PDB file of C-alpha atoms in Angstrom:
ATOM      1  CA  MET A  79     -21.380 -18.230  23.021  1.00  0.00           C
ATOM      2  CA  ILE A  80     -23.550 -16.681  25.715  1.00  0.00           C
ATOM      3  CA  PHE A  81     -26.671 -18.533  24.514  1.00  0.00           C
ATOM      4  CA  ASN A  82     -25.024 -21.869  25.333  1.00  0.00           C
ATOM      5  CA  PHE A  83     -25.185 -20.738  28.970  1.00  0.00           C
ATOM      6  CA  LEU A  84     -28.393 -18.709  28.953  1.00  0.00           C
ATOM      7  CA  ASN A  85     -30.665 -21.082  27.057  1.00  0.00           C
ATOM      8  CA  PRO A  86     -30.541 -23.913  29.632  1.00  0.00           C
ATOM      9  CA  VAL A  87     -31.058 -21.401  32.468  1.00  0.00           C
ATOM     10  CA  MET A  88     -34.018 -19.840  30.677  1.00  0.00           C
ATOM     11  CA  LYS A  89     -35.605 -23.286  30.014  1.00  0.00           C
ATOM     12  CA  VAL A  90     -35.436 -24.114  33.738  1.00  0.00           C
ATOM     13  CA  MET A  91     -36.878 -20.729  34.718  1.00  0.00           C
ATOM     14  CA  LEU A  92     -39.699 -20.907  32.166  1.00  0.00           C
ATOM     15  CA  LYS A  93     -40.727 -24.357  33.396  1.00  0.00           C
ATOM     16  CA  SER A  94     -40.658 -23.328  37.067  1.00  0.00           C
ATOM     17  CA  PRO A  95     -43.096 -21.432  39.308  1.00  0.00           C
ATOM     18  CA  VAL A  96     -40.905 -18.303  38.906  1.00  0.00           C
ATOM     19  CA  HIS A  97     -41.580 -18.188  35.160  1.00  0.00           C
ATOM     20  CA  LYS A  98     -43.386 -14.863  35.549  1.00  0.00           C
ATOM     21  CA  VAL A  99     -40.026 -13.110  35.890  1.00  0.00           C
ATOM     22  CA  VAL A 100     -39.342 -13.740  32.171  1.00  0.00           C
ATOM     23  CA  SER A 101     -42.364 -15.391  30.552  1.00  0.00           C
ATOM     24  CA  ASP A 102     -44.017 -12.144  29.432  1.00  0.00           C
ATOM     25  CA  GLY A 103     -41.319 -11.860  26.770  1.00  0.00           C
ATOM     26  CA  ILE A 104     -39.771 -15.309  26.354  1.00  0.00           C
ATOM     27  CA  TRP A 105     -41.309 -18.695  25.660  1.00  0.00           C
ATOM     28  CA  ILE A 106     -40.025 -22.195  25.037  1.00  0.00           C
ATOM     29  CA  LEU A 107     -40.564 -23.380  21.445  1.00  0.00           C
ATOM     30  CA  THR A 108     -40.351 -27.153  20.934  1.00  0.00           C
ATOM     31  CA  PHE A 109     -40.244 -28.672  17.459  1.00  0.00           C
ATOM     32  CA  LYS A 110     -39.061 -31.788  15.638  1.00  0.00           C
ATOM     33  CA  GLY A 111     -36.083 -31.839  13.327  1.00  0.00           C
ATOM     34  CA  ILE A 112     -37.316 -32.202   9.776  1.00  0.00           C
ATOM     35  CA  LYS A 113     -34.701 -34.850   8.926  1.00  0.00           C
ATOM     36  CA  SER A 114     -33.870 -36.431  12.274  1.00  0.00           C
ATOM     37  CA  GLY A 115     -37.303 -36.352  13.898  1.00  0.00           C
ATOM     38  CA  LYS A 116     -35.460 -35.436  17.114  1.00  0.00           C
ATOM     39  CA  GLU A 117     -37.217 -33.012  19.415  1.00  0.00           C
ATOM     40  CA  TYR A 118     -35.547 -29.661  20.088  1.00  0.00           C
ATOM     41  CA  SER A 119     -36.501 -26.921  22.543  1.00  0.00           C
ATOM     42  CA  THR A 120     -35.268 -23.365  22.566  1.00  0.00           C
ATOM     43  CA  PRO A 121     -36.208 -20.225  24.480  1.00  0.00           C
ATOM     44  CA  VAL A 122     -37.271 -17.480  22.104  1.00  0.00           C
ATOM     45  CA  SER A 123     -38.439 -13.884  22.516  1.00  0.00           C
ATOM     46  CA  TYR A 124     -41.968 -13.380  21.233  1.00  0.00           C
ATOM     47  CA  PHE A 125     -44.814 -10.966  20.866  1.00  0.00           C
ATOM     48  CA  MET A 126     -48.524 -11.545  20.386  1.00  0.00           C
ATOM     49  CA  ASP A 127     -50.824  -9.737  17.976  1.00  0.00           C
ATOM     50  CA  ASN A 128     -54.522 -10.582  17.477  1.00  0.00           C
ATOM     51  CA  GLY A 129     -54.161 -14.079  18.971  1.00  0.00           C
ATOM     52  CA  THR A 130     -51.140 -15.033  16.867  1.00  0.00           C
ATOM     53  CA  VAL A 131     -47.671 -15.408  18.351  1.00  0.00           C
ATOM     54  CA  TYR A 132     -44.640 -14.121  16.439  1.00  0.00           C
ATOM     55  CA  CYS A 133     -40.922 -14.496  16.900  1.00  0.00           C
ATOM     56  CA  PHE A 134     -37.756 -13.852  14.980  1.00  0.00           C
ATOM     57  CA  THR A 135     -34.538 -15.797  14.842  1.00  0.00           C
ATOM     58  CA  HIS A 136     -31.116 -15.518  13.315  1.00  0.00           C
ATOM     59  CA  ALA A 137     -30.465 -19.218  13.958  1.00  0.00           C
ATOM     60  CA  GLN A 138     -31.132 -21.861  11.310  1.00  0.00           C
ATOM     61  CA  TRP A 139     -33.567 -23.957  13.374  1.00  0.00           C
ATOM     62  CA  TRP A 140     -36.445 -22.149  11.669  1.00  0.00           C
ATOM     63  CA  ARG A 141     -35.883 -24.392   8.646  1.00  0.00           C
ATOM     64  CA  ASN A 142     -37.614 -27.186  10.572  1.00  0.00           C
ATOM     65  CA  LEU A 143     -40.829 -25.163  10.725  1.00  0.00           C
ATOM     66  CA  VAL A 144     -42.141 -25.593   7.206  1.00  0.00           C
ATOM     67  CA  ASN A 145     -45.600 -26.380   5.871  1.00  0.00           C
ATOM     68  CA  GLY A 146     -47.461 -25.683   9.093  1.00  0.00           C
ATOM     69  CA  ALA A 147     -45.194 -27.791  11.293  1.00  0.00           C
ATOM     70  CA  GLU A 148     -46.708 -28.737  14.595  1.00  0.00           C
ATOM     71  CA  VAL A 149     -44.895 -27.171  17.552  1.00  0.00           C
ATOM     72  CA  LYS A 150     -45.287 -27.104  21.308  1.00  0.00           C
ATOM     73  CA  VAL A 151     -44.908 -23.891  23.213  1.00  0.00           C
ATOM     74  CA  ARG A 152     -44.581 -23.074  26.865  1.00  0.00           C
ATOM     75  CA  LEU A 153     -46.217 -19.664  27.019  1.00  0.00           C
ATOM     76  CA  LEU A 154     -46.931 -17.711  30.211  1.00  0.00           C
ATOM     77  CA  GLY A 155     -46.601 -20.873  32.305  1.00  0.00           C
ATOM     78  CA  LYS A 156     -48.917 -23.004  30.184  1.00  0.00           C
ATOM     79  CA  ASP A 157     -48.300 -25.596  27.468  1.00  0.00           C
ATOM     80  CA  TYR A 158     -49.916 -25.280  24.035  1.00  0.00           C
ATOM     81  CA  VAL A 159     -49.786 -26.990  20.668  1.00  0.00           C
ATOM     82  CA  GLY A 160     -49.564 -24.740  17.634  1.00  0.00           C
ATOM     83  CA  TYR A 161     -48.724 -24.679  13.956  1.00  0.00           C
ATOM     84  CA  ALA A 162     -45.821 -22.671  12.631  1.00  0.00           C
ATOM     85  CA  GLN A 163     -45.409 -20.781   9.374  1.00  0.00           C
ATOM     86  CA  THR A 164     -42.135 -19.150   8.433  1.00  0.00           C
ATOM     87  CA  GLU A 165     -41.634 -15.943   6.485  1.00  0.00           C
ATOM     88  CA  VAL A 166     -38.260 -15.415   4.928  1.00  0.00           C
ATOM     89  CA  GLU A 167     -39.220 -13.791   1.614  1.00  0.00           C
ATOM     90  CA  ASP A 168     -42.135 -11.453   2.374  1.00  0.00           C
ATOM     91  CA  MET A 169     -40.273  -8.295   3.400  1.00  0.00           C
ATOM     92  CA  THR A 170     -43.496  -6.333   3.936  1.00  0.00           C
ATOM     93  CA  GLN A 171     -44.760  -8.820   6.538  1.00  0.00           C
ATOM     94  CA  LYS A 172     -41.354  -9.139   8.146  1.00  0.00           C
ATOM     95  CA  THR A 173     -40.868  -5.400   8.391  1.00  0.00           C
ATOM     96  CA  ILE A 174     -44.310  -4.862   9.906  1.00  0.00           C
ATOM     97  CA  ALA A 175     -43.688  -7.638  12.427  1.00  0.00           C
ATOM     98  CA  MET A 176     -40.215  -6.345  13.318  1.00  0.00           C
ATOM     99  CA  ARG A 177     -41.577  -2.821  13.868  1.00  0.00           C
ATOM    100  CA  THR A 178     -44.375  -4.239  16.037  1.00  0.00           C
ATOM    101  CA  MET A 179     -41.919  -6.299  18.045  1.00  0.00           C
ATOM    102  CA  VAL A 180     -39.541  -3.451  18.860  1.00  0.00           C
ATOM    103  CA  MET A 181     -42.452  -1.143  19.690  1.00  0.00           C
ATOM    104  CA  THR A 182     -44.152  -3.654  22.002  1.00  0.00           C
ATOM    105  CA  LYS A 183     -40.904  -5.176  23.357  1.00  0.00           C
ATOM    106  CA  PRO A 184     -38.358  -2.327  23.203  1.00  0.00           C
ATOM    107  CA  GLN A 185     -35.860  -4.423  25.146  1.00  0.00           C
ATOM    108  CA  GLU A 186     -35.516  -6.568  21.991  1.00  0.00           C
ATOM    109  CA  ALA A 187     -34.481  -3.620  19.823  1.00  0.00           C
ATOM    110  CA  GLY A 188     -30.817  -3.810  20.805  1.00  0.00           C
ATOM    111  CA  PHE A 189     -30.629  -7.482  19.906  1.00  0.00           C
ATOM    112  CA  TYR A 190     -31.634  -6.542  16.336  1.00  0.00           C
ATOM    113  CA  ASN A 191     -29.576  -3.303  16.237  1.00  0.00           C
ATOM    114  CA  VAL A 192     -32.657  -1.108  16.071  1.00  0.00           C
ATOM    115  CA  THR A 193     -32.565   2.277  17.764  1.00  0.00           C
ATOM    116  CA  PHE A 194     -35.274   4.850  18.345  1.00  0.00           C
ATOM    117  CA  ASP A 195     -35.486   8.420  17.089  1.00  0.00           C
ATOM    118  CA  SER A 196     -36.197  11.456  19.250  1.00  0.00           C
ATOM    119  CA  ASP A 197     -39.965  10.853  18.876  1.00  0.00           C
ATOM    120  CA  GLY A 198     -39.604   7.320  20.281  1.00  0.00           C
ATOM    121  CA  GLN A 199     -40.127   5.664  16.892  1.00  0.00           C
ATOM    122  CA  PRO A 200     -37.829   2.902  15.625  1.00  0.00           C
ATOM    123  CA  VAL A 201     -35.448   4.054  12.898  1.00  0.00           C
ATOM    124  CA  GLU A 202     -37.054   2.685   9.758  1.00  0.00           C
ATOM    125  CA  GLU A 203     -33.846   1.784   7.903  1.00  0.00           C
ATOM    126  CA  GLU A 204     -32.715  -0.262  10.918  1.00  0.00           C
ATOM    127  CA  VAL A 205     -36.098  -1.991  11.168  1.00  0.00           C
ATOM    128  CA  ILE A 206     -35.861  -2.984   7.480  1.00  0.00           C
ATOM    129  CA  LYS A 207     -32.291  -4.241   7.866  1.00  0.00           C
ATOM    130  CA  ALA A 208     -33.206  -6.231  10.982  1.00  0.00           C
ATOM    131  CA  ALA A 209     -36.171  -7.784   9.162  1.00  0.00           C
ATOM    132  CA  GLU A 210     -33.932  -8.712   6.209  1.00  0.00           C
ATOM    133  CA  GLU A 211     -31.472 -10.505   8.485  1.00  0.00           C
ATOM    134  CA  ALA A 212     -33.910 -12.639  10.493  1.00  0.00           C
ATOM    135  CA  ALA A 213     -36.549 -15.273   9.826  1.00  0.00           C
ATOM    136  CA  LEU A 214     -40.057 -14.514  11.024  1.00  0.00           C
ATOM    137  CA  ILE A 215     -42.039 -17.363  12.580  1.00  0.00           C
ATOM    138  CA  ARG A 216     -45.783 -17.041  13.001  1.00  0.00           C
ATOM    139  CA  ILE A 217     -47.510 -19.550  15.276  1.00  0.00           C
ATOM    140  CA  SER A 218     -51.233 -20.163  15.487  1.00  0.00           C
ATOM    141  CA  LEU A 219     -52.198 -21.750  18.795  1.00  0.00           C
TER     142      LEU A 219
END
């Protein structure tokens, strides 16, 4: 899979002085496995809204981020500690966040199979489907 190659490259870039090339849209999220206690790090696309950082994932690692799990993030070249909440059931929140993400980071739309209409708005049915298929993670720093 392409992420097996890209993720290590992105981690190196995001920890280096050249992070600015990609850090306005990708961060490193570090968390502990809920059963193993092992630390995991993964690059993830994100967006910020009113001081809260949001990301989506199709991967199952989000299951480790329950009950306000403490996480570390490498965001815009700086390290922070935050607390994660996951949303997998609240479709209203997930749809709003997905719409916000593709509007603020249109380069992410293709990853979630969201296209834009002739007015530059994301196609609502595609936004809803994308939100249904991904877990939303909200991190307070």
